[in-house]
């Protein structure tokens, strides 16, 4: 299968008060054609900055990145912002967390479709609107011709989220990045969006990188999963590992244990907070919260253990038994 996105040994740092503060460390990740890949992790761990920096959206005055990036199999120069911007739209589209802020309130929905298309292709207005109405219909938007004439503030959050997906699909990008697209919508719209993304993936063989805090959605949607903690990808595995409870990193185990279920009398809570950017100690960043931490963890170089069938883990003690996750 063709790899649509691949990063190797990717680092991202923030310039702050004359210092470079590491936000993402040694990340290796790929998304192949037709695959839905989940990326999960606590707030602030670096999920959004990962894709923003890869697509040239991180301010180069503030952010420094290094490592290897390939898009559609082609090596990309991380400092060539023009090339990364060009890739956005044609090769990769993004569906954002907050649809209200993704639209310009002064422009009609129609204008958003026209501007998005014209940034990349030479289609006539008629062609653009035909494609827009057909996509909107497929995304269950009633009377799309009327909706095109509306302004974003006249649309509900759920409708804007669907319009954002239609905009993202307009140029048939091989890869979609969905950053928490269901955060600001109710459960019904949430289900519809997940169903739509599955349909797009199946019908067009689109690769999807789906970012979420919600393990349940990731379990329903993804083929493979990456777990991020404090800027490290600490574990990755085929989704079957979640279903079979065969995950090994203590953080992933805690996430699984904290998943709501009708049969649990109470939910274990992951005590403590992730380390702040300014307070990263040597060794494993999970050590202060980890029930299995030993002295050696504080000098662990965070290398990766490959433990079979596309399963990798960054934990010194991955082989020692974890508390079992109940369900
Ligand atoms: N513009 C910015 N200036 C300074 N620091 C930033 C900026 N944007 C993000 N950060 C910091 O970079 C780190 C990673 O942020 P990022 O937005 O990628 O987290 P996230 O995993 O997407 O979180 P969430 O789940 O809340 O969306 C955080 O510590 C955040 O505070
Ligand atoms: S390396 Fe140590 S502290 Fe880090 S997750 Fe594994 S056992 Fe816990
Ligand atoms: Mg985010």
Coordinates of C-alpha atoms and ligand atoms in Angstrom, one line a residue:
X1 CA 0.0 0.0 0.0
X2 CA 1.3 3.4 -0.9
X3 CA 2.3 5.6 2.1
X4 CA 0.6 9.0 1.9
X5 CA 2.3 10.5 4.9
X6 CA 5.5 9.4 6.5
X7 CA 7.7 11.0 9.2
X8 CA 10.8 9.6 10.6
X9 CA 12.7 10.9 13.6
X10 CA 10.6 14.1 13.7
X11 CA 11.4 16.7 16.3
X12 CA 9.6 20.0 17.0
X13 CA 10.7 22.7 19.4
X14 CA 9.3 26.0 20.5
X15 CA 11.6 29.1 20.8
X16 CA 10.8 30.6 24.1
X17 CA 12.9 33.3 26.0
X18 CA 16.0 32.4 24.0
X19 CA 15.6 28.7 24.6
X20 CA 14.4 25.9 22.4
X21 CA 11.8 23.9 24.3
X22 CA 11.1 20.4 22.9
X23 CA 7.4 19.8 22.1
X24 CA 7.6 16.6 19.9
X25 CA 10.5 14.1 20.1
X26 CA 11.7 11.5 17.7
X27 CA 8.3 10.8 16.1
X28 CA 7.9 8.1 13.5
X29 CA 4.5 7.8 11.9
X30 CA 2.9 6.8 8.7
X31 CA -0.5 6.7 7.1
X32 CA -1.1 4.5 4.0
X33 CA -3.7 4.7 1.3
X34 CA -7.2 3.5 2.4
X35 CA -6.1 3.4 6.1
X36 CA -7.7 5.1 9.1
X37 CA -5.1 5.9 11.6
X38 CA -6.0 7.1 15.1
X39 CA -3.8 9.5 17.1
X40 CA -4.8 9.8 20.8
X41 CA -3.3 11.6 23.8
X42 CA -4.1 14.0 26.6
X43 CA -4.6 17.7 25.9
X44 CA -1.4 19.6 25.2
X45 CA 0.7 16.5 24.3
X46 CA 1.4 17.8 20.7
X47 CA -1.2 16.2 18.5
X48 CA -2.3 19.4 16.6
X49 CA 1.2 20.9 16.5
X50 CA 2.4 17.7 14.8
X51 CA 0.2 18.1 11.7
X52 CA 0.3 21.9 11.7
X53 CA 4.1 21.9 11.6
X54 CA 4.2 19.3 8.9
X55 CA 1.9 21.3 6.7
X56 CA 3.8 24.5 7.1
X57 CA 1.3 26.1 9.5
X58 CA 3.7 26.6 12.4
X59 CA 5.2 30.1 12.5
X60 CA 8.9 29.6 11.6
X61 CA 9.8 32.5 13.9
X62 CA 8.5 30.4 16.8
X63 CA 8.9 26.8 15.8
X64 CA 11.8 24.7 14.7
X65 CA 11.4 21.3 13.2
X66 CA 13.7 18.6 11.9
X67 CA 13.5 15.0 10.6
X68 CA 12.2 13.4 7.5
X69 CA 8.9 14.1 5.9
X70 CA 7.5 12.3 2.8
X71 CA 4.1 13.1 1.2
X72 CA 2.7 10.7 -1.3
X73 CA 6.1 9.0 -1.2
X74 CA 8.0 12.1 -2.2
X75 CA 10.6 13.6 0.2
X76 CA 9.6 17.1 1.3
X77 CA 11.9 19.9 2.5
X78 CA 10.5 21.0 5.9
X79 CA 11.7 24.5 5.4
X80 CA 10.0 24.9 2.0
X81 CA 6.7 26.4 3.2
X82 CA 5.5 27.1 -0.3
X83 CA 5.7 23.4 -1.2
X84 CA 4.0 22.4 2.1
X85 CA 1.2 25.0 1.5
X86 CA 0.7 23.7 -2.0
X87 CA 0.3 20.1 -0.7
X88 CA -2.4 21.4 1.6
X89 CA -5.6 21.1 -0.3
X90 CA -4.3 19.1 -3.3
X91 CA -2.8 16.2 -1.4
X92 CA -3.9 16.7 2.2
X93 CA -7.0 18.4 3.6
X94 CA -7.8 19.2 7.2
X95 CA -11.0 19.0 9.1
X96 CA -10.7 21.1 12.2
X97 CA -11.8 21.0 15.8
X98 CA -13.8 24.2 15.8
X99 CA -16.0 24.8 12.7
X100 CA -17.1 28.2 13.9
X101 CA -13.6 29.6 13.8
X102 CA -12.7 27.8 10.6
X103 CA -15.1 30.0 8.5
X104 CA -14.9 33.7 7.6
X105 CA -18.2 35.1 8.9
X106 CA -18.2 37.8 6.2
X107 CA -18.2 35.3 3.3
X108 CA -21.0 33.1 2.2
X109 CA -20.6 29.4 2.1
X110 CA -20.5 29.5 -1.7
X111 CA -17.5 31.9 -1.5
X112 CA -15.7 29.5 0.8
X113 CA -16.0 26.7 -1.9
X114 CA -14.9 29.1 -4.7
X115 CA -11.9 30.4 -2.8
X116 CA -10.8 26.9 -1.7
X117 CA -11.0 25.5 -5.2
X118 CA -9.4 28.5 -6.9
X119 CA -6.4 28.3 -4.6
X120 CA -5.5 25.0 -6.3
X121 CA -7.4 24.4 -9.6
X122 CA -8.7 26.2 -12.6
X123 CA -12.4 25.2 -12.4
X124 CA -15.2 27.5 -13.5
X125 CA -17.7 28.8 -10.9
X126 CA -20.3 26.5 -12.4
X127 CA -18.1 23.5 -12.0
X128 CA -17.2 24.4 -8.4
X129 CA -20.8 24.9 -7.4
X130 CA -21.9 21.7 -9.0
X131 CA -19.2 19.7 -7.1
X132 CA -20.1 21.6 -3.9
X133 CA -23.8 20.8 -4.1
X134 CA -23.2 17.2 -4.9
X135 CA -20.8 16.8 -2.0
X136 CA -23.1 18.6 0.4
X137 CA -26.0 16.3 -0.6
X138 CA -23.8 13.3 0.0
X139 CA -23.1 14.7 3.5
X140 CA -26.9 14.9 4.2
X141 CA -27.2 18.7 3.9
X142 CA -30.7 19.4 2.7
X143 CA -31.3 22.1 0.1
X144 CA -27.6 22.7 -0.6
X145 CA -28.3 25.4 -3.2
X146 CA -29.9 27.5 -0.4
X147 CA -27.1 26.7 2.1
X148 CA -24.5 28.0 -0.4
X149 CA -26.1 31.5 -0.2
X150 CA -26.0 31.5 3.6
X151 CA -23.3 33.0 5.9
X152 CA -21.6 30.8 8.4
X153 CA -23.3 32.4 11.4
X154 CA -26.7 31.4 9.9
X155 CA -25.7 27.7 10.1
X156 CA -25.7 25.3 13.1
X157 CA -22.4 23.9 14.4
X158 CA -23.4 20.4 13.0
X159 CA -24.1 21.8 9.6
X160 CA -20.8 23.8 9.6
X161 CA -19.0 20.7 10.5
X162 CA -20.5 18.9 7.5
X163 CA -19.7 21.8 5.2
X164 CA -16.1 21.7 6.4
X165 CA -15.9 18.1 5.5
X166 CA -17.4 18.9 2.0
X167 CA -14.8 21.6 1.6
X168 CA -12.0 19.3 2.6
X169 CA -13.2 16.6 0.1
X170 CA -13.7 19.0 -2.8
X171 CA -10.3 18.5 -4.4
X172 CA -10.4 14.7 -3.8
X173 CA -7.2 14.7 -1.6
X174 CA -5.7 11.3 -1.0
X175 CA -5.2 12.1 2.7
X176 CA -7.5 13.7 5.2
X177 CA -6.4 14.9 8.7
X178 CA -9.3 15.2 11.1
X179 CA -8.4 17.0 14.3
X180 CA -11.1 16.3 16.9
X181 CA -13.9 16.9 14.3
X182 CA -16.6 15.7 16.8
X183 CA -15.6 17.8 19.8
X184 CA -18.1 20.6 19.4
X185 CA -21.1 18.6 18.1
X186 CA -23.8 16.5 19.8
X187 CA -23.7 12.7 19.9
X188 CA -26.0 12.3 16.9
X189 CA -24.0 14.5 14.7
X190 CA -20.8 12.9 16.1
X191 CA -22.1 9.5 14.9
X192 CA -23.0 10.8 11.5
X193 CA -19.5 12.4 11.1
X194 CA -17.8 9.1 12.0
X195 CA -20.1 7.2 9.6
X196 CA -19.3 9.8 6.8
X197 CA -15.6 9.5 7.3
X198 CA -15.9 5.7 7.1
X199 CA -17.8 6.0 3.9
X200 CA -15.3 8.4 2.4
X201 CA -12.5 6.1 3.4
X202 CA -14.2 3.1 1.8
X203 CA -15.5 4.7 -1.4
X204 CA -12.4 6.8 -2.2
X205 CA -9.7 4.8 -0.5
X206 CA -8.8 8.0 1.3
X207 CA -6.2 7.7 4.1
X208 CA -7.4 9.4 7.3
X209 CA -5.4 10.6 10.3
X210 CA -8.0 10.9 13.0
X211 CA -7.0 12.8 16.1
X212 CA -9.0 12.4 19.3
X213 CA -9.1 12.2 23.1
X214 CA -11.9 9.6 22.7
X215 CA -10.7 6.0 22.8
X216 CA -14.2 4.7 22.0
X217 CA -14.3 6.6 18.7
X218 CA -10.8 5.6 17.8
X219 CA -11.7 2.0 18.5
X220 CA -14.7 2.2 16.3
X221 CA -13.0 4.0 13.4
X222 CA -9.3 3.2 13.2
X223 CA -7.3 0.4 11.6
X224 CA -4.1 1.4 13.5
X225 CA -3.5 3.6 16.5
X226 CA -0.7 5.9 17.8
X227 CA -0.7 6.9 21.4
X228 CA 1.1 10.2 22.3
X229 CA 2.3 11.3 25.7
X230 CA 4.2 14.6 26.3
X231 CA 5.3 14.8 22.7
X232 CA 6.5 11.1 22.4
X233 CA 4.6 8.5 20.4
X234 CA 4.7 6.0 23.2
X235 CA 2.9 3.1 21.6
X236 CA 1.4 2.1 18.3
X237 CA -0.5 -1.0 17.3
X238 CA -3.3 -2.4 15.0
X239 CA -6.7 -1.6 16.6
X240 CA -7.2 -5.3 17.3
X241 CA -4.7 -4.8 20.2
X242 CA -7.2 -2.5 21.9
X243 CA -10.1 -4.9 21.3
X244 CA -8.0 -7.8 22.7
X245 CA -6.6 -5.7 25.6
X246 CA -3.0 -6.4 24.3
X247 CA -1.5 -3.0 24.9
X248 CA 1.7 -2.6 27.0
X249 CA 2.5 1.0 27.7
X250 CA 1.2 1.9 31.2
X251 CA -0.3 5.1 29.8
X252 CA -2.3 3.2 27.2
X253 CA -3.3 0.7 29.8
X254 CA -4.6 3.5 32.0
X255 CA -6.5 5.0 29.0
X256 CA -8.1 1.7 28.4
X257 CA -9.0 1.3 32.1
X258 CA -10.6 4.7 32.2
X259 CA -12.9 4.0 29.3
X260 CA -16.5 4.3 30.3
X261 CA -18.5 1.0 30.3
X262 CA -21.9 0.0 31.6
X263 CA -20.3 -2.9 33.6
X264 CA -17.8 -0.8 35.6
X265 CA -18.9 0.3 39.1
X266 CA -16.4 3.2 38.9
X267 CA -13.8 4.5 36.5
X268 CA -10.2 4.6 37.5
X269 CA -8.8 8.1 37.1
X270 CA -5.3 8.8 35.8
X271 CA -3.9 10.8 38.7
X272 CA -1.7 13.8 38.1
X273 CA -1.0 15.9 35.0
X274 CA 1.3 15.6 32.1
X275 CA 4.6 17.5 32.6
X276 CA 4.5 21.1 31.5
X277 CA 6.7 22.1 28.5
X278 CA 9.0 24.0 30.9
X279 CA 9.4 21.1 33.3
X280 CA 10.5 18.1 31.3
X281 CA 12.9 15.9 33.2
X282 CA 15.3 13.4 31.8
X283 CA 14.1 9.9 31.1
X284 CA 10.5 8.8 30.6
X285 CA 8.1 11.7 30.9
X286 CA 5.4 9.4 32.2
X287 CA 7.5 8.4 35.2
X288 CA 5.9 10.7 37.8
X289 CA 2.4 9.2 37.1
X290 CA 3.5 5.6 36.3
X291 CA 2.5 2.8 38.6
X292 CA 5.4 0.7 37.3
X293 CA 8.2 3.4 37.4
X294 CA 11.6 2.3 38.7
X295 CA 14.8 4.3 39.0
X296 CA 16.0 3.2 35.6
X297 CA 13.0 4.9 34.0
X298 CA 14.5 8.3 34.9
X299 CA 17.5 7.7 32.7
X300 CA 15.7 5.7 29.9
X301 CA 16.7 7.0 26.5
X302 CA 13.1 6.4 25.2
X303 CA 14.2 4.1 22.5
X304 CA 11.5 2.0 20.8
X305 CA 10.8 -1.7 21.3
X306 CA 9.4 -3.5 18.3
X307 CA 7.2 -6.2 19.7
X308 CA 5.7 -7.7 16.6
X309 CA 2.8 -7.2 14.1
X310 CA 3.2 -3.4 13.7
X311 CA 3.3 -3.0 17.4
X312 CA 5.9 -0.7 19.0
X313 CA 6.2 0.5 22.5
X314 CA 8.4 3.0 24.4
X315 CA 8.6 1.6 27.9
X316 CA 11.4 -0.1 29.7
X317 CA 9.1 -2.4 31.5
X318 CA 6.7 -3.3 28.7
X319 CA 7.2 -7.1 29.2
X320 CA 6.3 -6.9 32.9
X321 CA 2.6 -7.5 33.5
X322 CA 0.2 -4.5 33.7
X323 CA -2.9 -4.4 35.8
X324 CA -5.5 -5.9 33.5
X325 CA -8.1 -3.6 31.9
X326 CA -11.6 -4.8 32.7
X327 CA -14.6 -4.4 30.5
Ligands
LIG1 N1 1.0 29.1 19.5 C1 1.6 28.5 20.6 N2 2.5 29.2 21.3 C2 3.1 28.5 22.4 N3 2.9 27.3 22.7 C3 2.0 26.6 22.0 C4 1.3 27.2 20.9 N4 0.5 26.2 20.3 C5 0.6 25.1 21.1 N5 1.5 25.3 22.1 C6 2.0 24.4 23.1 O1 2.5 23.2 22.4 C7 2.1 22.0 23.1 C8 1.3 21.1 22.1 O2 0.1 21.7 21.8 P1 -1.0 21.0 20.8 O3 -2.0 22.1 20.4 O4 -0.3 20.3 19.7 O5 -1.7 20.0 21.8 P2 -2.9 19.0 21.5 O6 -2.3 17.6 21.9 O7 -3.4 19.2 20.2 O8 -3.9 19.4 22.6 P3 -5.6 19.4 22.5 O9 -6.0 17.9 22.7 O10 -6.0 20.2 23.7 O11 -6.0 20.0 21.2 C9 1.2 22.5 24.2 O12 2.0 22.4 25.4 C10 0.8 23.9 23.9 O13 0.7 24.6 25.1
LIG2 S1 9.5 3.6 31.1 FE1 9.1 3.4 33.2 S2 8.0 5.2 33.8 FE2 8.0 5.1 31.6 S3 6.1 4.1 31.2 FE3 7.6 2.5 31.3 S4 7.6 1.8 33.4 FE4 6.5 3.7 33.4
LIG3 MG1 -5.2 19.8 19.4

